[in-house]
Structures are given as C-alpha cells and as structure tokens.
Short mmCIF file of C-alpha atoms and ligand atoms in Angstrom, two decimals:
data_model
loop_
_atom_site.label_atom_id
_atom_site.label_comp_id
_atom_site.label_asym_id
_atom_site.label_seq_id
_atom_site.Cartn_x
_atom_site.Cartn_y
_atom_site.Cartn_z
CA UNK A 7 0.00 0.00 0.00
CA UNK A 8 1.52 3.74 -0.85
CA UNK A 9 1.74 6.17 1.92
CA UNK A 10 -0.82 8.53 2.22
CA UNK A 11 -3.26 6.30 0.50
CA UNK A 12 -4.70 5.09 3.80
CA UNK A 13 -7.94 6.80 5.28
CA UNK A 14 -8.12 7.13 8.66
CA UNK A 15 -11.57 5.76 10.87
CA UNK A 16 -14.60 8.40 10.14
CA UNK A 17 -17.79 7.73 11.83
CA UNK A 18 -20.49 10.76 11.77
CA UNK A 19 -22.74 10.25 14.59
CA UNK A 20 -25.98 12.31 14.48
CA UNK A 21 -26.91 12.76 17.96
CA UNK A 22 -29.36 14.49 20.36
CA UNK A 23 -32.82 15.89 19.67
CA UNK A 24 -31.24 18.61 16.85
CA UNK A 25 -29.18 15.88 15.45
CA UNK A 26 -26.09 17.20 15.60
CA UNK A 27 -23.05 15.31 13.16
CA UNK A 28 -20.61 14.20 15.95
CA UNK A 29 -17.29 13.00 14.07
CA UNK A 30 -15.44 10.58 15.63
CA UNK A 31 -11.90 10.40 13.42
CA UNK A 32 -9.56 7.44 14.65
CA UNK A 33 -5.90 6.72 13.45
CA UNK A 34 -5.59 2.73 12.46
CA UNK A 35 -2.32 3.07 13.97
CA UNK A 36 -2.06 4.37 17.16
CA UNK A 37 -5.44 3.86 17.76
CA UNK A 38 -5.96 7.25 18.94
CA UNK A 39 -9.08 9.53 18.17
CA UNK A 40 -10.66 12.75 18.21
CA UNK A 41 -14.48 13.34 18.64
CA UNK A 42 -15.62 16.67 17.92
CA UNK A 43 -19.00 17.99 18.95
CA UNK A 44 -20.09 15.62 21.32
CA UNK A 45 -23.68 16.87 21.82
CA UNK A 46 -26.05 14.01 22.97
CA UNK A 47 -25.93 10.42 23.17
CA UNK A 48 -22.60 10.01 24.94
CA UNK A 49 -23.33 6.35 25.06
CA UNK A 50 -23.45 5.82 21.51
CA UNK A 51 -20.14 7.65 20.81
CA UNK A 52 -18.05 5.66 23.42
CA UNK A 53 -19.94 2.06 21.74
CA UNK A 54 -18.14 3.36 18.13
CA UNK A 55 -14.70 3.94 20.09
CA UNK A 56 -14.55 0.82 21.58
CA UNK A 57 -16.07 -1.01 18.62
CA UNK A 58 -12.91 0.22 16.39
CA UNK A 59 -10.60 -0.14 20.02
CA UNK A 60 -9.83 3.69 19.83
CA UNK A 61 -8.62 5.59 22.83
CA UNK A 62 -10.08 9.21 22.87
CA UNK A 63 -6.75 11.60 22.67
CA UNK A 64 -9.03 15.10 22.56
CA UNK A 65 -12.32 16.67 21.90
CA UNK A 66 -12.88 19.19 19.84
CA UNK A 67 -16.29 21.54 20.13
CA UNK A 68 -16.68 23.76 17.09
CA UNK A 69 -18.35 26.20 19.16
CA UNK A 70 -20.73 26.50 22.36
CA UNK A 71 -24.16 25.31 21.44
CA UNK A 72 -25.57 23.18 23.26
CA UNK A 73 -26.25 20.61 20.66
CA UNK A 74 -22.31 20.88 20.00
CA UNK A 75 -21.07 20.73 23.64
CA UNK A 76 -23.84 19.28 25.63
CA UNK A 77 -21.62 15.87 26.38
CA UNK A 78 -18.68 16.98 26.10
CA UNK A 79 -18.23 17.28 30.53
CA UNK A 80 -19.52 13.34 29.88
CA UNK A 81 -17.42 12.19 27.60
CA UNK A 82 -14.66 14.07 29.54
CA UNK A 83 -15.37 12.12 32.44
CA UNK A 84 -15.55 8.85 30.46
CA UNK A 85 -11.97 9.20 28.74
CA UNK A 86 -9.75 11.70 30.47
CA UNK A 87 -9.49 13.27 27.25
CA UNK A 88 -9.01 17.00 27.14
CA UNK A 89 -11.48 19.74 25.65
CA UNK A 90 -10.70 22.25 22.99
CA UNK A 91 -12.79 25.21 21.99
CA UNK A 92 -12.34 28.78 20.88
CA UNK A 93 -11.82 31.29 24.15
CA UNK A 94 -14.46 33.66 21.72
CA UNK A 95 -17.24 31.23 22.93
CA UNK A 96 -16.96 31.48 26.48
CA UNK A 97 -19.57 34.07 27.36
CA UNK A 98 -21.95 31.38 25.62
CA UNK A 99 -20.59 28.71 27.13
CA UNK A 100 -21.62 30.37 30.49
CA UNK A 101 -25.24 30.38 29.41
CA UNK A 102 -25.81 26.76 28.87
CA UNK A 103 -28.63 26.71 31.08
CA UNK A 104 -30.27 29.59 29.39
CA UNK A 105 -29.38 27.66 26.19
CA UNK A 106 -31.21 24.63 27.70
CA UNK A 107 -34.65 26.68 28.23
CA UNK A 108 -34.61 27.42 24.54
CA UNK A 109 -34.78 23.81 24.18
CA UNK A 110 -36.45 22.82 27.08
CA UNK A 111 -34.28 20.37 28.20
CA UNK A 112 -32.27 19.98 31.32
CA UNK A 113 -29.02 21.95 31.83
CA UNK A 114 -25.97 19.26 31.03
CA UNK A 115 -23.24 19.87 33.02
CA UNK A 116 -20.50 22.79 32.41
CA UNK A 117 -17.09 21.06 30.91
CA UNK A 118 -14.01 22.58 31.94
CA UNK A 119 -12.45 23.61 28.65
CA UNK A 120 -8.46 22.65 28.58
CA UNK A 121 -7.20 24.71 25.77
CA UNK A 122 -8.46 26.91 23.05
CA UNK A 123 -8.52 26.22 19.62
CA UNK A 124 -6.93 29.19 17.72
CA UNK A 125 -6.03 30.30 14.00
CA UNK A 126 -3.48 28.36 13.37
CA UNK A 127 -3.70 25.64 16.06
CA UNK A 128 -3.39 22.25 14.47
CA UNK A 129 -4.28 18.93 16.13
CA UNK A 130 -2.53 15.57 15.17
CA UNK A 131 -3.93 12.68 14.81
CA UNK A 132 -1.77 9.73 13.64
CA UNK A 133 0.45 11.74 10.47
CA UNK A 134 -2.67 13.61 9.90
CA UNK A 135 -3.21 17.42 11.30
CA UNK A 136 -6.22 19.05 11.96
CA UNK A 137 -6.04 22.74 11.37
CA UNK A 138 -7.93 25.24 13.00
CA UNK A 139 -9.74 28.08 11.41
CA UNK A 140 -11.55 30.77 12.98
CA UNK A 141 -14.64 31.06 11.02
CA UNK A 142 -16.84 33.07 13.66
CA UNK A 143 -20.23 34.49 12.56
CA UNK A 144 -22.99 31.63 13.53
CA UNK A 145 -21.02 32.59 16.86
CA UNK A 146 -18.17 34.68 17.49
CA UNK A 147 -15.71 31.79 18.58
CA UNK A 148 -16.56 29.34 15.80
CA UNK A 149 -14.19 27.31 14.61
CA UNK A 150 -13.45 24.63 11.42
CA UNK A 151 -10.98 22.11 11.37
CA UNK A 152 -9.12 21.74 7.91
CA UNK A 153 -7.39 17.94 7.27
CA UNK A 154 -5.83 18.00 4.38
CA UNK A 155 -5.07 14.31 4.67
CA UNK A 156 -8.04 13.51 4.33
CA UNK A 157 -9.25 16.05 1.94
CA UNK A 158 -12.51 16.60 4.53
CA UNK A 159 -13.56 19.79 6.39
CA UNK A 160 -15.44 19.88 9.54
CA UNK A 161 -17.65 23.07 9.19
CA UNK A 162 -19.85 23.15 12.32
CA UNK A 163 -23.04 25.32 11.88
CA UNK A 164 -20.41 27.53 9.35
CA UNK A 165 -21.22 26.04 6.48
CA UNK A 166 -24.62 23.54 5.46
CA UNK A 167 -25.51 22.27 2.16
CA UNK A 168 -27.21 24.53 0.05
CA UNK A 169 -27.70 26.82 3.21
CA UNK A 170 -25.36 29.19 6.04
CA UNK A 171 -25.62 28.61 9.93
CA UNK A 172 -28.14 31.15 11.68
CA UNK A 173 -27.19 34.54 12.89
CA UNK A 174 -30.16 34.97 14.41
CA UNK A 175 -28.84 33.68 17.91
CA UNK A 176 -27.00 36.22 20.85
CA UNK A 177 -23.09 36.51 19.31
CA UNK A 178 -24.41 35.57 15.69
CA UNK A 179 -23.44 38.30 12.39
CA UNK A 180 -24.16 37.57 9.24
CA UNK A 181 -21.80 39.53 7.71
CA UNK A 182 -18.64 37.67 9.78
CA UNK A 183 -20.42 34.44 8.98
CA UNK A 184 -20.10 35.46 5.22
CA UNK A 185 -16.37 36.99 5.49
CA UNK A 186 -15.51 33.47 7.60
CA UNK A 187 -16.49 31.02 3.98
CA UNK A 188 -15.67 33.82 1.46
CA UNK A 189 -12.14 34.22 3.37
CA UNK A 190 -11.24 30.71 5.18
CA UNK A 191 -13.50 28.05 2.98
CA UNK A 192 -14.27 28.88 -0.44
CA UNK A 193 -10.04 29.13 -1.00
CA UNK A 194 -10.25 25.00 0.06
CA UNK A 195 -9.73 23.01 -2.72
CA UNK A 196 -12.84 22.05 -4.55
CA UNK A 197 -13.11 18.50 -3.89
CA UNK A 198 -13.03 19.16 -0.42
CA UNK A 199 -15.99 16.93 1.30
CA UNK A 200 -17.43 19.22 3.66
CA UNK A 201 -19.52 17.68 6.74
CA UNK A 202 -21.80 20.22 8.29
CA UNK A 203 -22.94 20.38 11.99
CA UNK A 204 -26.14 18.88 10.87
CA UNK A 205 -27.43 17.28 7.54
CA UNK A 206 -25.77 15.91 4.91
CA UNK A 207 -21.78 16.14 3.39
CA UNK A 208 -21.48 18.40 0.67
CA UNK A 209 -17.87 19.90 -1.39
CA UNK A 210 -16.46 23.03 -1.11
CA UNK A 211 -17.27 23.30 -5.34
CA UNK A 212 -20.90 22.20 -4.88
CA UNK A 213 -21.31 24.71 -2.57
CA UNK A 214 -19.64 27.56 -4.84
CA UNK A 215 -21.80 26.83 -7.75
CA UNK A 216 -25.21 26.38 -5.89
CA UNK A 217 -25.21 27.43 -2.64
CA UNK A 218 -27.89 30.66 -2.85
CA UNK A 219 -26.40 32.25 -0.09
CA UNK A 220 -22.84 32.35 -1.13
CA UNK A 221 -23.64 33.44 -5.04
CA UNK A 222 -22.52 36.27 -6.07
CA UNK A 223 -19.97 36.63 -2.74
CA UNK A 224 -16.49 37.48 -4.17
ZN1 ZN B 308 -24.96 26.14 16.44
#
C-alpha cells in the first residue's frame, strides 16, 4: 500500500434531539481519536470507540451550542481526554442553562475547557493534522478544522448544504459568517468533502456553484 493512500476511521454520529453530526476520526495506527461535537448520546459515541478499540486523545467543540457541547463534561469524564474550543465562545458557554430553556431540556453539566482552539492551532492525529480556522459568525468563537489528509472539512453550523448557519442567535453576524467562507473556505480546494454540523456532506465546489447564499460573494 503507498503512503498517504490510507484513510483514517470516520464515523459521523448524528446525535441528540437537533441531530447534531458528531465526528469521531480514529488513526488505524495508534489507535488514537478525536471526537468533535459531542452533543447528545454520549453512550453511543463511546460504543463506536470501543467497537474500532480507539482511545479518545481530545475533543474538539466547534463552538458552544448546546447541541455541539452538551456531552462533552460526559465524555470528559468517560476518557480523560481533554477539551478544545475557541476562548471567543466562552460568554456562551456560560449560558448553557439559558441555552437549555430554549430547548427545554435539562441543563448538562459545564465542561471545563483545557485549551483553546486558535487560528493556526493544528491537532494531530496519527500523520494527519487538523487545522484550525476561525470562522466566527454563527457565533463569534466558531471554529473549522481543515485535514488536508483527508481532503474533509469539519464546518460546524459555518457552512450547510445549500444553506449558512443562523445569525439569528445572541453573538451571531451575518456579515462575519459570510467573510468566515468567502475568506477561510471557499479558498479550500474544490473536492473538499465538507460535513456540516447537521445534515448531509457536501464539497467546497458544490457549494460555490449552488449554494444561494454564497452566489454572487467574491
Ligand atoms: Zn450552532
């Protein structure tokens, strides 16, 4: 087999009652793995790591809605694993139970973040890296992760299939959200599978040509 052929465990998890894509990457190696956006369902997620015999080496939340973060203090406690979100998200981090009414659902527990996920910040993962961007704009401390390895970009609530995430919410802008893919997405290459916080995958180059809210955006 040639190097760099490989592709590393993917399993997208939709969890919780907004059915939130929870990615749980895992190196065939060193049997190490990420999980970003734990939501919901906490359960479910450790049944996948153990089913591929992964050992959780970080968690990643692409920003502080609840749907994103609301298992990430359980799935914490589960692996030891430490917590990585943008410092930009704190103040809605700190209203998880206000969050929660929205919702009406309990308020999960408050996870101690570890370290923040900044421009620049890359994450390894076997030989792969995960980059961060700073895509803010669905909320100001949004964040993407960029593997060029694998030729896949996590978007969050960034970037949807034929849609944008909401602005709508306290911290949203829809002109940031609109700077964040015109500046940091649309230059990924075109083949670029893109999974969204919810729904299904899409490319960067689908979303160029049909996207309605990105036409016309150069
Ligand atoms: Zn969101």
């Amino acid at each position: 087999m040639e190097a760099g052929n490989e592709r590393m465990i993917h399993e997208i998890l939709p969890v919780g009652v907004l059915q939130c894509n929870c990615s749980i990457f895992g190196d065939e190696q060193t049997r190490q793995a990420l999980v970003i956006d734990p939501g919901d369902e906490i359960e479910e997620i450790l049944t996948v790591v153990r089913r591929h015999g992964l050992t959780v080496k970080a968690i990643v939340i692409t920003h502080a809605h609840i749907d994103h973060i609301g298992g990430a203090h359980k799935l914490k406690q589960a692996t030891g694993a430490p917590v990585y979100m943008n410092g930009n998200d704190e103040a809605l981090q700190a209203m998880l139970d206000v969050q929660a009414s929205w919702l009406g659902m309990r308020p999960p527990e408050p996870v101690q973040i570890d370290a923040p996920a900044r421009e620049g910040d890359a994450l390894a993962l076997g030989s792969a890296q995960f980059h961060v961007l700073e895509t803010p704009g669905h909320t100001p401390g949004s964040i993407s992760l960029w593997i060029p390895a694998e030729g896949k970009l996590i978007a969050g609530d960034t970037l949807f299939r034929d849609s944008i995430g909401r602005t709508d919410l306290p911290g949203g802008d829809g002109r940031r959200i609109l700077r964040s893919i015109h500046d940091k997405l649309m230059p990924l290459p075109e083949q670029t599978i893109v999974i969204p916080g919810h729904g299904p995958n899409t490319t960067i180059g689908r979303e160029k040509r049909f996207n309605p809210f990105l036409q016309g955006l150069e």
